[in-house]
CSV table of C-alpha atoms in Angstrom, one decimal:
chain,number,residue,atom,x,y,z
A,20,UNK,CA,-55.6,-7.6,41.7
A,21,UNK,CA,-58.0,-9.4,39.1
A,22,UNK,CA,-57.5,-12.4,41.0
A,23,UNK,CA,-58.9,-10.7,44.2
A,24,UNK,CA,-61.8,-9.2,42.5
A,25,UNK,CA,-62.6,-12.7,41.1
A,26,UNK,CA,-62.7,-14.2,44.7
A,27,UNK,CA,-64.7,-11.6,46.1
A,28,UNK,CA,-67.3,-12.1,43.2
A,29,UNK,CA,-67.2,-15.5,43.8
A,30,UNK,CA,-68.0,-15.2,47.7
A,31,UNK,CA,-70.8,-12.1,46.9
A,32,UNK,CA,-72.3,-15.1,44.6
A,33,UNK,CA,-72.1,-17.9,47.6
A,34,UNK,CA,-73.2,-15.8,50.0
A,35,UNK,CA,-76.2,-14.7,47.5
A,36,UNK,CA,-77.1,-18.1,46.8
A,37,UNK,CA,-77.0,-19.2,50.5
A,38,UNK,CA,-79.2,-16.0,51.3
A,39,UNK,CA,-81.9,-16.7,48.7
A,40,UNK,CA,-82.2,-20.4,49.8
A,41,UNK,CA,-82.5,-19.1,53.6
A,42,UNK,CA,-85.6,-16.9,52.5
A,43,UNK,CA,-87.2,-19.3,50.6
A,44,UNK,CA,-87.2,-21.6,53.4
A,45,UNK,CA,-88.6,-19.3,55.7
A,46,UNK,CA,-91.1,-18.5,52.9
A,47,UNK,CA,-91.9,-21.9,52.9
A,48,UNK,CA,-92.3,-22.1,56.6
A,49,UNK,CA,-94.7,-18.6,56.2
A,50,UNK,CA,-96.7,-20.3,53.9
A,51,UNK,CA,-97.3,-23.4,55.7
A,52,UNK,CA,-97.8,-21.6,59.3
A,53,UNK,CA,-100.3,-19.7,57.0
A,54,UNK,CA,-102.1,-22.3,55.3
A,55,UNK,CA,-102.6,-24.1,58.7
A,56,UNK,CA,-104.3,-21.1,60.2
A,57,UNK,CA,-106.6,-20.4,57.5
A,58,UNK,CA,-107.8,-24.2,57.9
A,59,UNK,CA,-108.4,-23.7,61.5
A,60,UNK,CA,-110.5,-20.4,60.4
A,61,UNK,CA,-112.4,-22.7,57.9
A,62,UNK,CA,-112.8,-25.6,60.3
A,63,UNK,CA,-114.1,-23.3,63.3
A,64,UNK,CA,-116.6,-22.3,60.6
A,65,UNK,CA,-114.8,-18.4,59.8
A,66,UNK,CA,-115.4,-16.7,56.6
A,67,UNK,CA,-112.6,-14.5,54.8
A,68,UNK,CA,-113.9,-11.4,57.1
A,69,UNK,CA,-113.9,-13.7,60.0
A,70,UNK,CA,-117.5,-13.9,60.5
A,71,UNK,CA,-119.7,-17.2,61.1
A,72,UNK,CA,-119.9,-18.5,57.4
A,73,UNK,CA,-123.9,-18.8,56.8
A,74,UNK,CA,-125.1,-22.3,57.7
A,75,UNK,CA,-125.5,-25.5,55.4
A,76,UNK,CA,-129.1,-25.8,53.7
A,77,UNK,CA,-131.8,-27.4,55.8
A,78,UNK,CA,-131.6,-30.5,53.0
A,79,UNK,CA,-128.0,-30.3,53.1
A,80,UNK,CA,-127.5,-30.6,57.0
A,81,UNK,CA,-130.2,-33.5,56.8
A,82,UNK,CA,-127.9,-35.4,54.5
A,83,UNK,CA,-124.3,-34.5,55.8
A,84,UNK,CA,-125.9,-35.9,59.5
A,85,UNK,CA,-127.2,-39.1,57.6
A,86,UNK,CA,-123.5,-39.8,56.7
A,87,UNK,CA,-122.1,-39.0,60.3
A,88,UNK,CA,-120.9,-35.8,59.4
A,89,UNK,CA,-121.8,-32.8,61.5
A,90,UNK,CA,-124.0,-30.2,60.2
A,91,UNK,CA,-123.0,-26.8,61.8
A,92,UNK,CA,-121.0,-24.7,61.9
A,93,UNK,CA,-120.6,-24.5,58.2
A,94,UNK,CA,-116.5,-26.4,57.6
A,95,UNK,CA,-116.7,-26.9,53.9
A,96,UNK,CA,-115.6,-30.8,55.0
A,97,UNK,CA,-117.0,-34.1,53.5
A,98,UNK,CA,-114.4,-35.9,52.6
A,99,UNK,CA,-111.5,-33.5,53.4
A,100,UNK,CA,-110.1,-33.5,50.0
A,101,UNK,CA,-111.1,-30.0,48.9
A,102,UNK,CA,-108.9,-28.7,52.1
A,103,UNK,CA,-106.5,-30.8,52.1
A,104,UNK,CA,-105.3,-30.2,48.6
A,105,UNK,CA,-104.5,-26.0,49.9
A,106,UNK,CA,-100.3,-26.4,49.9
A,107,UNK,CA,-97.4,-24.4,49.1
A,108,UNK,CA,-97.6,-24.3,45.4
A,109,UNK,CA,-94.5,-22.1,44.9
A,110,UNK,CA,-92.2,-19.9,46.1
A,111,UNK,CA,-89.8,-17.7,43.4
A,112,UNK,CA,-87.6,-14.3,43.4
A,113,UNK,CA,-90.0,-12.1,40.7
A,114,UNK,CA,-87.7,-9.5,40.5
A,115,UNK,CA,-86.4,-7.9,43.6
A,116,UNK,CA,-89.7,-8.9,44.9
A,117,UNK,CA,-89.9,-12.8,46.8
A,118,UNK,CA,-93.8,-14.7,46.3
A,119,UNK,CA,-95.1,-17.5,47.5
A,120,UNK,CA,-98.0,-18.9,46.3
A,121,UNK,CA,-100.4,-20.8,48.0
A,122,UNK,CA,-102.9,-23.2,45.7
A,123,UNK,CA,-105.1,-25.9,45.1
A,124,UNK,CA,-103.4,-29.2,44.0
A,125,UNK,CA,-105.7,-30.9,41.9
A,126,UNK,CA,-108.1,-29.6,39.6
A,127,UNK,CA,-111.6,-31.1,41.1
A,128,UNK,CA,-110.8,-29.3,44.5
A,129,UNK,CA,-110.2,-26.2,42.7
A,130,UNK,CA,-114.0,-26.4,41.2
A,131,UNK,CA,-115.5,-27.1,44.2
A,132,UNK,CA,-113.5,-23.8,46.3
A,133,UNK,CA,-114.6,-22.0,43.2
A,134,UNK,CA,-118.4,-23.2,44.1
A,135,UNK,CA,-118.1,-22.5,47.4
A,136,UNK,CA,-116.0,-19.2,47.2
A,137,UNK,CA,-119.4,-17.9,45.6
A,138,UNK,CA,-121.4,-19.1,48.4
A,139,UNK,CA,-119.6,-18.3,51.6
A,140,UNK,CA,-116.1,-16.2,50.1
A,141,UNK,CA,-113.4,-18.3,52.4
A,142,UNK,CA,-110.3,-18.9,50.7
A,143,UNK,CA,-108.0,-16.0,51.1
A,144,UNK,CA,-106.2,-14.1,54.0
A,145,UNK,CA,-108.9,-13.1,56.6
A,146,UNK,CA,-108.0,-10.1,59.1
A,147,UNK,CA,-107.0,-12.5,62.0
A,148,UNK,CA,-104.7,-14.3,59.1
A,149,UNK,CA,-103.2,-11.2,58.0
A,150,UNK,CA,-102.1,-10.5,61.9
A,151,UNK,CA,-100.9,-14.3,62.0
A,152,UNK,CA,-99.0,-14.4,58.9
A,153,UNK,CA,-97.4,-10.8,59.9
A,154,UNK,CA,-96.3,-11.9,63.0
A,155,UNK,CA,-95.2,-14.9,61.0
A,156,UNK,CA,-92.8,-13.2,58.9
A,157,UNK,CA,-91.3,-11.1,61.4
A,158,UNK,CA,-90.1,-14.3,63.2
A,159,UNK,CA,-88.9,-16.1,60.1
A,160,UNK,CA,-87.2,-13.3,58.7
A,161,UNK,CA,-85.5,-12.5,61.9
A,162,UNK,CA,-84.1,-15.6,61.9
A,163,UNK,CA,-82.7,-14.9,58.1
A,164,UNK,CA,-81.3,-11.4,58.8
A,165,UNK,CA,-80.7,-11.5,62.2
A,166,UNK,CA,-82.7,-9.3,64.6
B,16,UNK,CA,-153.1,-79.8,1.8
B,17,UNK,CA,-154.4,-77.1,4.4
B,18,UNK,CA,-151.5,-77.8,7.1
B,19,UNK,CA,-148.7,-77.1,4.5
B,20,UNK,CA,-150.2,-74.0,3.4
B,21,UNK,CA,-150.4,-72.7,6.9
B,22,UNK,CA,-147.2,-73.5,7.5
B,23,UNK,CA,-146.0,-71.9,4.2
B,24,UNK,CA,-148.1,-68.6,5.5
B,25,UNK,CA,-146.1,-68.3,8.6
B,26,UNK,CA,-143.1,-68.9,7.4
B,27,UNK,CA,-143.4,-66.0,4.6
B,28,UNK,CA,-144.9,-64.1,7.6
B,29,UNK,CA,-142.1,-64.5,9.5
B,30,UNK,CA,-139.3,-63.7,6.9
B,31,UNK,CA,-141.1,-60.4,6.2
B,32,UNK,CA,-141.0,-59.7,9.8
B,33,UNK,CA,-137.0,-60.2,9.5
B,34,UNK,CA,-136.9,-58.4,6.6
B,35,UNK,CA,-138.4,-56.1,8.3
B,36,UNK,CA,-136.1,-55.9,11.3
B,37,UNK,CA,-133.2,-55.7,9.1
B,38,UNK,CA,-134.4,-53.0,7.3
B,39,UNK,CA,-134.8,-51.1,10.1
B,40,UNK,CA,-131.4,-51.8,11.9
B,41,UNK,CA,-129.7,-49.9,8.7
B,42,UNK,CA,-131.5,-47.6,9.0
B,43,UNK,CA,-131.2,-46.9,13.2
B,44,UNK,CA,-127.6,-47.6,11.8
B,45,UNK,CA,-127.8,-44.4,9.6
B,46,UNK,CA,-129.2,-42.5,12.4
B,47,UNK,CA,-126.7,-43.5,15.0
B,48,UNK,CA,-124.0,-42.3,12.5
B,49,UNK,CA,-125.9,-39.1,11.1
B,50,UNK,CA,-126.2,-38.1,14.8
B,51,UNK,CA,-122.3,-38.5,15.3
B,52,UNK,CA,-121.5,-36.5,12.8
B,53,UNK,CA,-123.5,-33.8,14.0
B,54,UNK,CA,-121.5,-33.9,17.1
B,55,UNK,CA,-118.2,-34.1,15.6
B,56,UNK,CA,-118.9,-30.3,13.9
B,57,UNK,CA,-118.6,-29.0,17.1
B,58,UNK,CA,-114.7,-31.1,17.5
B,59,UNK,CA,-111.8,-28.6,17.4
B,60,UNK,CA,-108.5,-29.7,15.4
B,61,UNK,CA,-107.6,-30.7,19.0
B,62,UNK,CA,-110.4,-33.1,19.5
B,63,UNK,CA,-111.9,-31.4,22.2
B,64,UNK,CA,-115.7,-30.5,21.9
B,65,UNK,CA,-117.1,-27.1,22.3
B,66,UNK,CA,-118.8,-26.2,25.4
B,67,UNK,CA,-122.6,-25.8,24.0
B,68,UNK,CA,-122.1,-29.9,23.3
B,69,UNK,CA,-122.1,-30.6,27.3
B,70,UNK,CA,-125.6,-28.4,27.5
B,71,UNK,CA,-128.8,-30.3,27.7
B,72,UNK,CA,-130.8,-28.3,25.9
B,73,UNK,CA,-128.2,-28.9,22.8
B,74,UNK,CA,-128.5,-32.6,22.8
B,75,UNK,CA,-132.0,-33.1,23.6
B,76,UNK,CA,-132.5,-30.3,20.6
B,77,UNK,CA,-130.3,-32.2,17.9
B,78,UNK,CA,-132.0,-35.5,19.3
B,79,UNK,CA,-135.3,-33.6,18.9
B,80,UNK,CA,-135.0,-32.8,15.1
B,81,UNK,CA,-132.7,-35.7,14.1
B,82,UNK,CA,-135.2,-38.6,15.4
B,83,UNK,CA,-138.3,-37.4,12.5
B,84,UNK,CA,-135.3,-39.8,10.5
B,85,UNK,CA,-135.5,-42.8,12.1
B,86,UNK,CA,-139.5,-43.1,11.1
B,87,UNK,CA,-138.9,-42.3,7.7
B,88,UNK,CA,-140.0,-45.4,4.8
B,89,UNK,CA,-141.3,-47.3,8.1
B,90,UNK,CA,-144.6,-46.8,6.8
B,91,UNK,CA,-144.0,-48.4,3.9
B,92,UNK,CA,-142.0,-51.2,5.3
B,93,UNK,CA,-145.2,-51.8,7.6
B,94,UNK,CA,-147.2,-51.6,4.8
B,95,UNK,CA,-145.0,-53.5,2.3
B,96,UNK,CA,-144.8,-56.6,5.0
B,97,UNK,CA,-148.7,-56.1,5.8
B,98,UNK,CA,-149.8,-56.7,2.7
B,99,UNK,CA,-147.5,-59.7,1.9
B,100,UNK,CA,-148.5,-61.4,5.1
B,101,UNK,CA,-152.6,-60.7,4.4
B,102,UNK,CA,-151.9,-61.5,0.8
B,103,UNK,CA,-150.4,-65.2,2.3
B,104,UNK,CA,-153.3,-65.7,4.4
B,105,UNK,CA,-155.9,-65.1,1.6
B,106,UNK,CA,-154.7,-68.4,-0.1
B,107,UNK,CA,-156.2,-70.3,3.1
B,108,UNK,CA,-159.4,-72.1,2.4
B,109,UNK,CA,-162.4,-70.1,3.4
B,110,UNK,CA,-160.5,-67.0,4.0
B,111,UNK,CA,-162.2,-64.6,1.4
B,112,UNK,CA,-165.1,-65.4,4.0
B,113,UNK,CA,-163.2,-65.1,6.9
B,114,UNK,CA,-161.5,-61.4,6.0
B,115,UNK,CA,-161.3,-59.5,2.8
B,116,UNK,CA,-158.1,-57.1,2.9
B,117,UNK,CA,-158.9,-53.9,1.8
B,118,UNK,CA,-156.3,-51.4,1.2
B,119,UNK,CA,-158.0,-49.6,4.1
B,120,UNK,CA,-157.8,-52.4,6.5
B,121,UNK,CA,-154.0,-52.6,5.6
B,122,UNK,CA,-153.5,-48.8,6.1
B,123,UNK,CA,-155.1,-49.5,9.8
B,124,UNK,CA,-152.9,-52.5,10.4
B,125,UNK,CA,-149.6,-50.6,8.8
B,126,UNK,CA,-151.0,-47.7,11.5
B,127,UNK,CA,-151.3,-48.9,14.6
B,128,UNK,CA,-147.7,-50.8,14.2
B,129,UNK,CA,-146.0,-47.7,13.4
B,130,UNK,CA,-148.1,-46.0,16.4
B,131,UNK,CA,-146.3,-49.2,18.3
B,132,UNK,CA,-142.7,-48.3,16.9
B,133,UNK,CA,-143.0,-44.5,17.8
B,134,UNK,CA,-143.5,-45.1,21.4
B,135,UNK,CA,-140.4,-47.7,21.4
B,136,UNK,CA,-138.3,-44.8,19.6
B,137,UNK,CA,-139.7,-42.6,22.4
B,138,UNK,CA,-137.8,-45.6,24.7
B,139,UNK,CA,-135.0,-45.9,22.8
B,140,UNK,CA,-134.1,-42.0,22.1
B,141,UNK,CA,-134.2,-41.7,25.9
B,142,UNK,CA,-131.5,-44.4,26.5
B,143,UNK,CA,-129.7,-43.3,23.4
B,144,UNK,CA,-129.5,-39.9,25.0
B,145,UNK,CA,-128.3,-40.9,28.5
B,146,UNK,CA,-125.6,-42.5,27.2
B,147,UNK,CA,-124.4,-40.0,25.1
B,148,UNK,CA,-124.1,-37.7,27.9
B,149,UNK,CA,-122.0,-39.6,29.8
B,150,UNK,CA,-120.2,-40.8,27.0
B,151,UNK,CA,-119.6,-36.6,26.1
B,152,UNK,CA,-118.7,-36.0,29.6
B,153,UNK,CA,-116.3,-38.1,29.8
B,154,UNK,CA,-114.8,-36.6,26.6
B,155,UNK,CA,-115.2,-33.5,28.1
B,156,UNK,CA,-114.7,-32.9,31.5
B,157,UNK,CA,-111.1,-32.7,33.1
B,158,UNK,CA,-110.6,-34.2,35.3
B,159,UNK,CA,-113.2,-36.3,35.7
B,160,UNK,CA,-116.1,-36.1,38.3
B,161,UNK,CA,-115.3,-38.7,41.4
B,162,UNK,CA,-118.7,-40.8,40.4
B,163,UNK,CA,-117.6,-40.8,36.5
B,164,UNK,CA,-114.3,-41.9,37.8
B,165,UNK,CA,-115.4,-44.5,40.2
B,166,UNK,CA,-117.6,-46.0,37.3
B,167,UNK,CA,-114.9,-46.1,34.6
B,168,UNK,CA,-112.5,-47.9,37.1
B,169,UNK,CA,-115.3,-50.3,38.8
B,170,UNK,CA,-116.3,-51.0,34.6
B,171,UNK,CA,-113.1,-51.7,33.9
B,172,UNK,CA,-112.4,-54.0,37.0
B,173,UNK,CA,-113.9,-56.3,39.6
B,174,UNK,CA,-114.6,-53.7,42.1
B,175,UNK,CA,-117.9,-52.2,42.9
B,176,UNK,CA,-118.7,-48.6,42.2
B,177,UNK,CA,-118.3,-47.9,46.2
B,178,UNK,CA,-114.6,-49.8,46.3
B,179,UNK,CA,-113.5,-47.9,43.6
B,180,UNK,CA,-114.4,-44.8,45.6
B,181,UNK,CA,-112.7,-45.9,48.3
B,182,UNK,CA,-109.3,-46.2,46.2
B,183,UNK,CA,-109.9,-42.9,44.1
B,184,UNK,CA,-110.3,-40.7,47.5
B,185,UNK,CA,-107.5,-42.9,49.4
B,186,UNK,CA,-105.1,-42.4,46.8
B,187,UNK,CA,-105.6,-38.9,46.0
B,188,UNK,CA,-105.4,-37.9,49.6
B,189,UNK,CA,-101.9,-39.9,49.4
B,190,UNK,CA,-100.7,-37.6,46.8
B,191,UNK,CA,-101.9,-34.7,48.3
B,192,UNK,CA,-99.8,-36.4,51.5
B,193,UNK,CA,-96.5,-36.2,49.0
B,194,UNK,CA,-97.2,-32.5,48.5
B,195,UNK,CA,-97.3,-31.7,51.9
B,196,UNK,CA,-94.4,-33.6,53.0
B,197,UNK,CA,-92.2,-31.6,50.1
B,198,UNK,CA,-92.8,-28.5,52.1
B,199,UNK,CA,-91.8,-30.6,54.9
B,200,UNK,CA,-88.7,-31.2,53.9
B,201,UNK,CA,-88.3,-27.2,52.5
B,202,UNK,CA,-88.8,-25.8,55.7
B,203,UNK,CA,-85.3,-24.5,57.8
B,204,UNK,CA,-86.8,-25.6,61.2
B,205,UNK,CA,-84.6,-28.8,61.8
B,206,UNK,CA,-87.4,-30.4,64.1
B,207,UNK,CA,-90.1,-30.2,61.8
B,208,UNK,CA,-93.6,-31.0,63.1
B,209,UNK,CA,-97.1,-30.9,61.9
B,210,UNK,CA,-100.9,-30.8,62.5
B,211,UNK,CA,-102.7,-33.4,62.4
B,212,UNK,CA,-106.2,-31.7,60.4
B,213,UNK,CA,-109.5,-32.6,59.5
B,214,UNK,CA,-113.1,-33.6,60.9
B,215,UNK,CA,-113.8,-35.0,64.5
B,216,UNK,CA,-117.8,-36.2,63.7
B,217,UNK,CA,-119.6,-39.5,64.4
B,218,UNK,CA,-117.5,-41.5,61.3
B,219,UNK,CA,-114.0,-40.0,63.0
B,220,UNK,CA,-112.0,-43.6,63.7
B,221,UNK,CA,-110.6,-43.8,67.0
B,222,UNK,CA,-107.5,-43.5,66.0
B,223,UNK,CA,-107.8,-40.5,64.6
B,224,UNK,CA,-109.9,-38.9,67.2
B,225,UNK,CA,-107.1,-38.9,69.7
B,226,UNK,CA,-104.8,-36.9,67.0
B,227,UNK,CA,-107.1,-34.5,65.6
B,228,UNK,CA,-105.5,-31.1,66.2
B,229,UNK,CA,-102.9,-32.1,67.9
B,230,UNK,CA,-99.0,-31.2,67.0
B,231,UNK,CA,-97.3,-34.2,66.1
B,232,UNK,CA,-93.5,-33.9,65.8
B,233,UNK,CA,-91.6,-35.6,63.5
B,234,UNK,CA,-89.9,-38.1,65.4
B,235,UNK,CA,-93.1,-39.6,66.2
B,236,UNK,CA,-94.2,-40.0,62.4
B,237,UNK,CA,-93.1,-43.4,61.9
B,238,UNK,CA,-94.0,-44.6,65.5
B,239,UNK,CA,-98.3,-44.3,64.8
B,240,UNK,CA,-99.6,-47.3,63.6
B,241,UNK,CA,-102.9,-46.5,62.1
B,242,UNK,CA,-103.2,-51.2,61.9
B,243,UNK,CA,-105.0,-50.4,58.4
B,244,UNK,CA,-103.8,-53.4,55.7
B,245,UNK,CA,-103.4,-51.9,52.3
B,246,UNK,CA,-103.2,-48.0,54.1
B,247,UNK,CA,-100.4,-48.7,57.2
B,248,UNK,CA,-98.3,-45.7,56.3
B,249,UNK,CA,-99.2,-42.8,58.6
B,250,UNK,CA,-97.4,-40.5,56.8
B,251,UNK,CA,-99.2,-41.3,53.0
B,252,UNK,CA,-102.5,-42.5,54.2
B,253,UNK,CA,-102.6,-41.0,57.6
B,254,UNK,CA,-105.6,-43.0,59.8
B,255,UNK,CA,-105.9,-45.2,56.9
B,256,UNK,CA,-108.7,-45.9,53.9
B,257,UNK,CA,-110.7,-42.9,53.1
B,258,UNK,CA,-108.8,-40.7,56.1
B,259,UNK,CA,-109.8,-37.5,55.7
B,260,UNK,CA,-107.2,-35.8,57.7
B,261,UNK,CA,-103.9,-34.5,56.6
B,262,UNK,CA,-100.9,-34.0,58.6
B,263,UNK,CA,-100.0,-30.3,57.6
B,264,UNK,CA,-96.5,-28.9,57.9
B,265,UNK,CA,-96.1,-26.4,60.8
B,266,UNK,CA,-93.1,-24.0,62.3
B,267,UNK,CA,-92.4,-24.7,66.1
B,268,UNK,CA,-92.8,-20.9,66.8
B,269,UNK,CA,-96.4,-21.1,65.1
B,270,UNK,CA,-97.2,-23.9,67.7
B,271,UNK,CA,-96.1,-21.8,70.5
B,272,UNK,CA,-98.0,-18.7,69.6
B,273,UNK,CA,-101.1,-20.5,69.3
B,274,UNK,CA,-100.2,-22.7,72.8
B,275,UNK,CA,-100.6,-25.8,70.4
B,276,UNK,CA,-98.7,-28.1,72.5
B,277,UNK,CA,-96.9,-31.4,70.7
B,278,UNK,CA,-97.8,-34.6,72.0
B,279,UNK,CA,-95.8,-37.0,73.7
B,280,UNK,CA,-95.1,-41.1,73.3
B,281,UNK,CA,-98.3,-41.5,75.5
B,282,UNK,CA,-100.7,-39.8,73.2
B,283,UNK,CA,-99.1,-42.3,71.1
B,284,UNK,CA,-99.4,-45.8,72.1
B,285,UNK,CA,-102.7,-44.0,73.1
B,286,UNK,CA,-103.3,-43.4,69.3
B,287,UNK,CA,-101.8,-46.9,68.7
B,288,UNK,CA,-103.9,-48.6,71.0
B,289,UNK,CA,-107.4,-46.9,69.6
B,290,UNK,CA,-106.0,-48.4,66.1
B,291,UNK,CA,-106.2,-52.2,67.6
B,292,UNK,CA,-108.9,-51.6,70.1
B,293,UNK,CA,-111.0,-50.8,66.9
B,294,UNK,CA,-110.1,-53.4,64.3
């Protein structure tokens, strides 16, 4: 009889462990899908409320066109590093609760989002993100659970 | 007669000047250390300075009131060697005709040299403070900015300021490369695939431009040859030296939503081809 209860715990742990992995992969995947689209936001020249982000300064535009760069709309782009350091910075079980949390890798791209989150607010979830990263979940976690 | 004592007058003139000169190296010397230890009041036990050292107004302030210092005595070192040199030159024949020091005349002298020496101080405070402030920055600020960064490593190498750039920004988008291909390998979609992100402007290389935006699936990866020597891996360095795209993890469902279509071995040997073409 103990020997029966032992196994069964055993499996309820397996079967726990296997469950948590399969959610934080699809976390993973949520993050990343939403990470992507808030780059194409930023890169179409959106804002966090999904409104045209204010153009760059007369002198600005002048100088992002002298090196080859283009001056509107507003991408927050020079040399791609302040975007391209957005990843998946972690995904843990707080609780009964799952998070993922998305960051900035290195600390000289997190000063300059900080600058430019006081200029033109951008980094975030914007209303057309939230719908993405809904739909998002709904696919990933069917494919956990089942739907 | 007359030669040797000429001779003997310039060569007492010059040793005063040395003497001089030394004097006042100890005591820029004695400045230069003074000033440090101004600075180091505002080190923590960690060895980190406050912020109000990094503020401009704060250095050019203790700068400001500490510089008052390095005048001090020089008025009687200029008068000191005045008077010796004059005093040599009154032993040539004729010279009590020529010019009678007076202790007025030395004053003048003594004056106008340390009117001389202020404005080279002005000269040399300025360069003093320059280099402190980048000297403080670099103490300070973490991580350091890119052009602190390029200078350190082009100082401390044969590279120019730009090269050094070139590596800081190629590397850094490499390890920012390594972050992205950890969620790679963390997501359950067995075909991963990604984006290929960034700019498409007047300084995009052909290479690139064919595979901005575009889905690339992973079994292509290793199949773009970006041709860049030093940069060839498409995966860490993307279209090569200072790339500024990154190849961003994506879900194949998040491609379909958004009719992102993958490309195929075409758009590769397309890509491939606009790599060579360029070189």
């Amino acid at each position: 009889m103990n020997m029966k209860s032992s196994t069964d715990t055993e499996q309820l742990e397996m079967f726990r462990r296997e469950l948590d992995d399969k959610i934080k992969g699809a976390l993973v995947a949520i993050a990343s899908d939403a990470i992507v689209d808030l780059r194409r936001r930023v890169e179409a020249g959106k804002g966090l409320k999904d409104e045209q982000m204010e153009p760059y300064t007369k002198a600005y535009a002048k100088f992002r066109e002298s090196k080859g760069r283009k001056s509107k709309p507003r991408t927050l782009t020079f040399t791609g590093t302040m975007l391209g350091a957005i990843h998946v910075a972690d995904v843990e079980k707080r609780g009964a609760k799952w998070v993922a949390v998305v960051g900035l890798a290195d600390a000289r791209s997190k000063k300059l989002a900080l600058y430019n989150q006081k200029r033109t607010p951008w980094f975030g979830w914007s209303p057309s993100n939230k719908k993405e990263i809904k739909q998002s979940t709904r696919d990933h976690m069917t494919d956990v659970f089942g739907g | 007669m007359s030669d040797q004592r000429i001779r003997q007058a310039m060569r007492s003139t010059e040793e005063a000047t040395k003497a001089l000169a030394r004097a006042y190296a100890n005591q820029v010397a004695r400045w230069s250390t003074d000033l440090t230890e101004q600075l180091m009041i505002n080190m923590n036990e960690a060895g980190k300075f406050s912020p109000i050292v990094r503020r401009s107004r704060y250095l050019d302030g203790l700068i400001k009131t500490m510089s008052p210092q390095l005048l001090e005595g020089t008025h009687g070192l200029l008068l000191q060697a005045g008077s010796f040199s004059i005093g040599e030159l009154s032993a040539l024949p004729g010279a009590g005709d020529v010019a009678r020091p007076s202790l007025l005349a030395l004053e003048n002298v003594a004056a106008a040299n340390y009117q001389t020496l202020l404005g080279d101080m002005a000269h040399v405070t300025t360069v003093l403070k320059k280099s402190l402030k980048v000297e403080i920055e670099a103490l300070f600020v973490s991580p350091k900015s890119m052009y602190l960064s390029s200078k350190i490593l082009a100082a401390r190498s044969h590279l120019t300021v730009a090269q050094a750039k070139t590596i800081i920004n190629t590397s850094m988008a490499a390890v920012q490369r390594d972050v992205h291909q950890a969620a790679f390998s963390a997501m359950p979609d067995k075909k991963a695939m990604g984006i290929y992100m960034g700019p498409d402007d007047a300084v995009t290389r052909p290479f690139c431009e064919v595979l901005v935006n575009r889905v690339i699936k992973q079994e292509y990866f290793s199949k773009l040859k970006n041709d860049q020597k030093g940069a060839s891996s498409f995966v860490r360095n993307g279209g090569g030296w200072n790339c500024r795209h990154r190849l961003m993890p994506i879900t194949a469902s998040y491609a379909k939503r958004n009719k992102l279509i993958p490309i195929n071995i075409r758009t590769v040997d397309k890509a491939n081809s606009a790599a060579k073409a360029s070189r």
